[in-house]
mmCIF file of C-alpha atoms in Angstrom:
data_model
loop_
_atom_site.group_PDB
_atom_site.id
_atom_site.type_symbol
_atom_site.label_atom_id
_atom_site.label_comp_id
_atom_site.label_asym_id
_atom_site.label_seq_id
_atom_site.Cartn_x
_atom_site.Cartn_y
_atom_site.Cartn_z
ATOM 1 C CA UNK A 238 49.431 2.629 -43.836
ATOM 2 C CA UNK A 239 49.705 5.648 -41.860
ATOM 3 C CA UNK A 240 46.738 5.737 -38.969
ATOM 4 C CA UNK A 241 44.685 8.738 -38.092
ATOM 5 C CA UNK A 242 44.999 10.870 -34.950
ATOM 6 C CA UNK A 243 41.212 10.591 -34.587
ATOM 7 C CA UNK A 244 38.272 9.549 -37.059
ATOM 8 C CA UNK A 245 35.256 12.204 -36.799
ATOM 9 C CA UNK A 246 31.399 10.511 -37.271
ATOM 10 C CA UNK A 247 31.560 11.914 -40.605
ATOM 11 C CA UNK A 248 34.688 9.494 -41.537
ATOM 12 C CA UNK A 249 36.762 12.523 -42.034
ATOM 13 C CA UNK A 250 40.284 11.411 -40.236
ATOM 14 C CA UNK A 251 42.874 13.704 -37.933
ATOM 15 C CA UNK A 252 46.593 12.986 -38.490
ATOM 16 C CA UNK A 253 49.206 14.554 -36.466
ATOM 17 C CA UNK A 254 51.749 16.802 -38.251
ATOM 18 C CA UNK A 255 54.647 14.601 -38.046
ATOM 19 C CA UNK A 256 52.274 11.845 -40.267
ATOM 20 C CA UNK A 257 50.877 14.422 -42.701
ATOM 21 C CA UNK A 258 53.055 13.700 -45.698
ATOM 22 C CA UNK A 259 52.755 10.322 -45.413
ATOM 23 C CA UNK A 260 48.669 10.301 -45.125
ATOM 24 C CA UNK A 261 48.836 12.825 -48.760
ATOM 25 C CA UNK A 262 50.930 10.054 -50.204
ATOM 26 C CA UNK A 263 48.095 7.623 -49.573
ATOM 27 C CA UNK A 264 45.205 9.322 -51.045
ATOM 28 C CA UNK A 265 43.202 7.402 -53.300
ATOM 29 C CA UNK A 266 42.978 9.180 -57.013
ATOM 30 C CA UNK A 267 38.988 10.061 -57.801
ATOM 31 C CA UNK A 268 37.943 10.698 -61.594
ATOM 32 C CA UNK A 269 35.528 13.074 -60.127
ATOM 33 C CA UNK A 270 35.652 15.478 -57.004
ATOM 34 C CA UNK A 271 33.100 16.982 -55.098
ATOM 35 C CA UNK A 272 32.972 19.930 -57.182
ATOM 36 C CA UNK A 273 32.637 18.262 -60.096
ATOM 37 C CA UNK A 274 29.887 16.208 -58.462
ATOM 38 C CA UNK A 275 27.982 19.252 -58.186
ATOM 39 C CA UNK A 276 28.526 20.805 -61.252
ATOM 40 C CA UNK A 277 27.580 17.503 -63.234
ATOM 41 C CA UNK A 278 24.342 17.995 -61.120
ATOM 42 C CA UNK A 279 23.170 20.946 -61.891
ATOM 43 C CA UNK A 280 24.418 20.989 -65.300
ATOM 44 C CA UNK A 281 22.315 17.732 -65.878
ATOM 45 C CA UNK A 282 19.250 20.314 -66.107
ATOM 46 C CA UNK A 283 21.294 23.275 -66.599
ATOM 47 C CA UNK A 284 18.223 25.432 -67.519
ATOM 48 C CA UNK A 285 16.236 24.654 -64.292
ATOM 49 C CA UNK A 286 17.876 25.666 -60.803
ATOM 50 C CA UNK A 287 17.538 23.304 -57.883
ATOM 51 C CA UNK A 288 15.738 25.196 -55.035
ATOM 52 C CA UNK A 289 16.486 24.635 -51.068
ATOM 53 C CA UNK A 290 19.489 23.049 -49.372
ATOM 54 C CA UNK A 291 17.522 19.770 -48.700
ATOM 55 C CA UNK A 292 16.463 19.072 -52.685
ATOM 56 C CA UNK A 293 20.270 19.449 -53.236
ATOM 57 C CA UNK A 294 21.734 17.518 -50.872
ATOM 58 C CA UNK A 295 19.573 14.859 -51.519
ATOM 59 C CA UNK A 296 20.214 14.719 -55.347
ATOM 60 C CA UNK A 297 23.742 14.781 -54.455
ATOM 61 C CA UNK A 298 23.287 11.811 -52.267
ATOM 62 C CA UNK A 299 21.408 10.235 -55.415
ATOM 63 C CA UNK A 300 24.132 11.200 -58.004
ATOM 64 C CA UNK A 301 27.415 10.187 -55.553
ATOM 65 C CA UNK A 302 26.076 6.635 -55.157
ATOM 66 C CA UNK A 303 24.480 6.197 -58.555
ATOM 67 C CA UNK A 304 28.251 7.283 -60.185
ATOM 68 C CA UNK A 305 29.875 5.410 -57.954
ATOM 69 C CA UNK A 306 27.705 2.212 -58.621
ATOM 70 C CA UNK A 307 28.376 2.840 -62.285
ATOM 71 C CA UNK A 308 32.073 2.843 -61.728
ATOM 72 C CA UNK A 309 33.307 6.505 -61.469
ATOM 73 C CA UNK A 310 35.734 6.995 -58.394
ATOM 74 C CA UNK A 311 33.708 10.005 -56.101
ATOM 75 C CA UNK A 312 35.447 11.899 -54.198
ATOM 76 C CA UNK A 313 33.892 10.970 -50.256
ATOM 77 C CA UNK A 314 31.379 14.013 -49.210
ATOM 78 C CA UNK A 315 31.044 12.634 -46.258
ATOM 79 C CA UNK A 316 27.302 11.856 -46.051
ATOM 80 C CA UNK A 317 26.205 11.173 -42.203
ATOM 81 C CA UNK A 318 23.022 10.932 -40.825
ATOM 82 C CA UNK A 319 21.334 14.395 -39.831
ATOM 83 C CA UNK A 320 17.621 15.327 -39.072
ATOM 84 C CA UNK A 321 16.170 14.555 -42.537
ATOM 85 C CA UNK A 322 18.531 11.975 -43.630
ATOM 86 C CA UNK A 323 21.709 11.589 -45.241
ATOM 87 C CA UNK A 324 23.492 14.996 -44.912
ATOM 88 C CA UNK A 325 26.740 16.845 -46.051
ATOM 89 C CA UNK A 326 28.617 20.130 -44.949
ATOM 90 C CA UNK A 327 31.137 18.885 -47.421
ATOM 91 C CA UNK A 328 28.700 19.459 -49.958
ATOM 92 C CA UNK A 329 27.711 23.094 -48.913
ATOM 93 C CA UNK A 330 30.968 23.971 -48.106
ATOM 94 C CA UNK A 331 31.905 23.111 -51.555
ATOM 95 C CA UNK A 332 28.928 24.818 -52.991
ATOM 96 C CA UNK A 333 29.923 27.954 -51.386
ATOM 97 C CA UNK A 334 33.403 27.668 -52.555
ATOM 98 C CA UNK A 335 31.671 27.086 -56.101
ATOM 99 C CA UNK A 336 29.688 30.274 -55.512
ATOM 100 C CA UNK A 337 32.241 32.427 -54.850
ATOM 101 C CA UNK A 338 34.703 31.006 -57.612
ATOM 102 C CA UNK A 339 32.027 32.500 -60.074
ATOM 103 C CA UNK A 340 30.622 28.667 -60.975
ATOM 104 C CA UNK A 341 27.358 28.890 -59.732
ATOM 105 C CA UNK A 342 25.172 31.347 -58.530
ATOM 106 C CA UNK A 343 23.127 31.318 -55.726
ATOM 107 C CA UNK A 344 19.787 33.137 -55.171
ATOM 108 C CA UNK A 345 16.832 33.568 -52.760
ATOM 109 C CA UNK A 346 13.248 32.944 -53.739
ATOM 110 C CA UNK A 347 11.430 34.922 -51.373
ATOM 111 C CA UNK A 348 8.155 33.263 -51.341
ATOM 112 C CA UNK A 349 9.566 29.854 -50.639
ATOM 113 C CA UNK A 350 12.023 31.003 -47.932
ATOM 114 C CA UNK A 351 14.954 29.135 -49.694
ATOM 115 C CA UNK A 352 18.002 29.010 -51.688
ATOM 116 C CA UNK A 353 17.933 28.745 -55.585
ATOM 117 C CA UNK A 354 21.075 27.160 -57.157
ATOM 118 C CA UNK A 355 22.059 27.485 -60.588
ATOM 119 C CA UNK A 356 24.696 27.249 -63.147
ATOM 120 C CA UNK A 357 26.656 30.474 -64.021
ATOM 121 C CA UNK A 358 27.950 31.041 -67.331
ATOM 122 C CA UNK A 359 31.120 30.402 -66.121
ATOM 123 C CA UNK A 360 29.893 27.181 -64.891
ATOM 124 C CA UNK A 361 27.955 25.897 -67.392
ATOM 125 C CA UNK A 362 31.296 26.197 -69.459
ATOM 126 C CA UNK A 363 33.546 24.544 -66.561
ATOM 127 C CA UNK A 364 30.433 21.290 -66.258
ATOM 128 C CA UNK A 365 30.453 21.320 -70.113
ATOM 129 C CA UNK A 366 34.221 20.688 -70.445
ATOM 130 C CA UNK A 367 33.930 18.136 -66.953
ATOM 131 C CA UNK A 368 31.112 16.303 -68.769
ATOM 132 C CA UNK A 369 33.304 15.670 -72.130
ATOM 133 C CA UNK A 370 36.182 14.465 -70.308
ATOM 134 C CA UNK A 371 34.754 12.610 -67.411
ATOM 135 C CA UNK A 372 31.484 11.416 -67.706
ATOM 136 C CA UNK A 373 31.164 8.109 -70.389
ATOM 137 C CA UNK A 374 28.930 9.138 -73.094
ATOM 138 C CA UNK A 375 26.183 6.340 -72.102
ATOM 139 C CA UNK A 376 25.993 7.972 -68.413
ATOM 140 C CA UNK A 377 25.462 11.663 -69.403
ATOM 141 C CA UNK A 378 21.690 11.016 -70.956
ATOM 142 C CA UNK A 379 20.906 8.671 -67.793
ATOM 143 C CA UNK A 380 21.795 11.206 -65.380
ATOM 144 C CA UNK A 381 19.719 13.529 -67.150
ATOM 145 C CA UNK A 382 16.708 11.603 -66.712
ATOM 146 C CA UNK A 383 17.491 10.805 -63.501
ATOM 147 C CA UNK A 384 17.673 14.955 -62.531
ATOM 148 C CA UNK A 385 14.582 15.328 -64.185
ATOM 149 C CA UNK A 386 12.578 12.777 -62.507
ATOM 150 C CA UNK A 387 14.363 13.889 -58.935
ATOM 151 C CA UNK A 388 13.122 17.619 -59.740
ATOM 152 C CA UNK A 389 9.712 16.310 -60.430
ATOM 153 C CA UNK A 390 8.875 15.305 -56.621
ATOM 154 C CA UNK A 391 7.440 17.543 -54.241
ATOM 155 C CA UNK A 392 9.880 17.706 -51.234
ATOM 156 C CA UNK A 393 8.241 14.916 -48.989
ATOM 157 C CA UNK A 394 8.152 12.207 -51.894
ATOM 158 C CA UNK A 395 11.919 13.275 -52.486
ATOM 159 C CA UNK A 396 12.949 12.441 -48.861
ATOM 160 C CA UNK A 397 10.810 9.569 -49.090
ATOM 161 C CA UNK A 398 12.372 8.146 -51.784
ATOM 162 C CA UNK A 399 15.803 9.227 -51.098
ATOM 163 C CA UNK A 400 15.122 7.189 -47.825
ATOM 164 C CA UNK A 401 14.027 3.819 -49.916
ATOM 165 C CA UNK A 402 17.029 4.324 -52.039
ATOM 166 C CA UNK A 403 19.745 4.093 -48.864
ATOM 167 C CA UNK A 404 17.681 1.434 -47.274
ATOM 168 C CA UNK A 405 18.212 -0.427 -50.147
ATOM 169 C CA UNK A 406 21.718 0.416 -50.537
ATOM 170 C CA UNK A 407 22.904 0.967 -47.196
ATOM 171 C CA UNK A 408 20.561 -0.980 -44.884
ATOM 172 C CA UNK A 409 19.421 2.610 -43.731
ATOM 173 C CA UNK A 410 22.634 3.619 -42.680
ATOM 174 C CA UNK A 411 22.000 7.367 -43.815
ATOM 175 C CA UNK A 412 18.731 7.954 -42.361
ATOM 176 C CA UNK A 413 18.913 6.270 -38.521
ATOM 177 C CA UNK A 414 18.800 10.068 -36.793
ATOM 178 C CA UNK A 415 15.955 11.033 -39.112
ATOM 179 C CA UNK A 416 13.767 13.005 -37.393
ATOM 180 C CA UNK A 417 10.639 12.589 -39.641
ATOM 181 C CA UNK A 418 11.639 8.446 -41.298
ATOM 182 C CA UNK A 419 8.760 7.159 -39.133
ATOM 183 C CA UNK A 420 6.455 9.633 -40.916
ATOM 184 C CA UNK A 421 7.189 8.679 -44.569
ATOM 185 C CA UNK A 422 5.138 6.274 -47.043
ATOM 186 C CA UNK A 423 8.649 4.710 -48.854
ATOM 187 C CA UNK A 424 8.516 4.924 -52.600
ATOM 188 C CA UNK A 425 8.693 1.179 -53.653
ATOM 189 C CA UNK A 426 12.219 0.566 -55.426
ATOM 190 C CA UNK A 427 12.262 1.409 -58.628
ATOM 191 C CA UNK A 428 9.126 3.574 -59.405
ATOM 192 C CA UNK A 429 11.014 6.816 -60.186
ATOM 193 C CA UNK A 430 10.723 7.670 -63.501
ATOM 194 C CA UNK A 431 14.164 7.276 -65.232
#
């Protein structure tokens, strides 16, 4: 096993140059990337954009640990504790790779001060095709649900139970910098509507 130069807080690791074939030969295979990841999110309510950074991050955290407790292989996004919980620039990097490949498009709705993201056509048809080959059958309606009852909560019962959800799979690990966790009434387990 080749070591890393340096691990970053993130878990993202540093190899020098001389080590850098050997560290590509070890990466694990995923069935589903980042990008995908996002794209299997939004298409799970392709009709209804996700609006602000936050609501999609969050769902993201929701959807990488749900797949990966249902057996998928997810690509890492490198979740770390930020301000208002788990947090990823992996994931916004990737969205803004997304944008700018033509799969989703990104908007701003004035009144709320805050991003809109949505499917593009070209998306929709890139998630559809994802969906057939990677996602089981069993998992696709699930998901749905799950987007659907995520989308439902105002922002501050999202965070809250976003925070209940990694305290119950992650002793807290994601939320330890929060800014606001000591403000929060936790959702008891289970009590989002699937």
């Amino acid at each position: 096993m080749v070591e890393p130069k340096k691990t970053l807080p993130d878990g993202t690791k540093i190899y020098s140059w001389n080590n850098l074939d050997d560290a590509f030969n070890e990466v694990e295979e995923v069935d589903l990337t980042v990008s995908d990841l996002i794209l299997f999110l939004l298409w799970c309510d392709k009709d209804k954009p996700i609006f602000g950074n936050t609501r999609l991050v969050k769902e993201a955290f929701v959807f990488w640990n749900e797949l990966t407790q249902r057996g998928y292989k997810v690509e890492d996004p490198h979740f770390f504790p930020y301000r208002y919980g788990p947090y990823s620039k992996f994931i916004m990097a990737t969205v803004e790779d997304l944008y700018f490949a033509g799969f989703i498009v990104i908007a701003t709705a004035a009144e709320k001060r805050q991003y809109v993201y949505m499917l593009s056509k070209k998306g929709v048809e890139e998630a559809e095709n994802l969906v057939k080959e990677k996602i089981r059958e069993e998992d696709r309606e699930y998901f749905k649900r799950k987007r659907r009852s995520l989308d439902k909560l105002k922002p501050r019962k999202l965070k809250e139970w976003v925070y209940q959800f990694d305290k119950s799979l992650t002793q807290g690990k994601y939320i330890s910098r929060s800014e606001i966790k000591d403000k929060l009434d936790l959702i008891p387990w289970g009590k989002l509507d699937d």
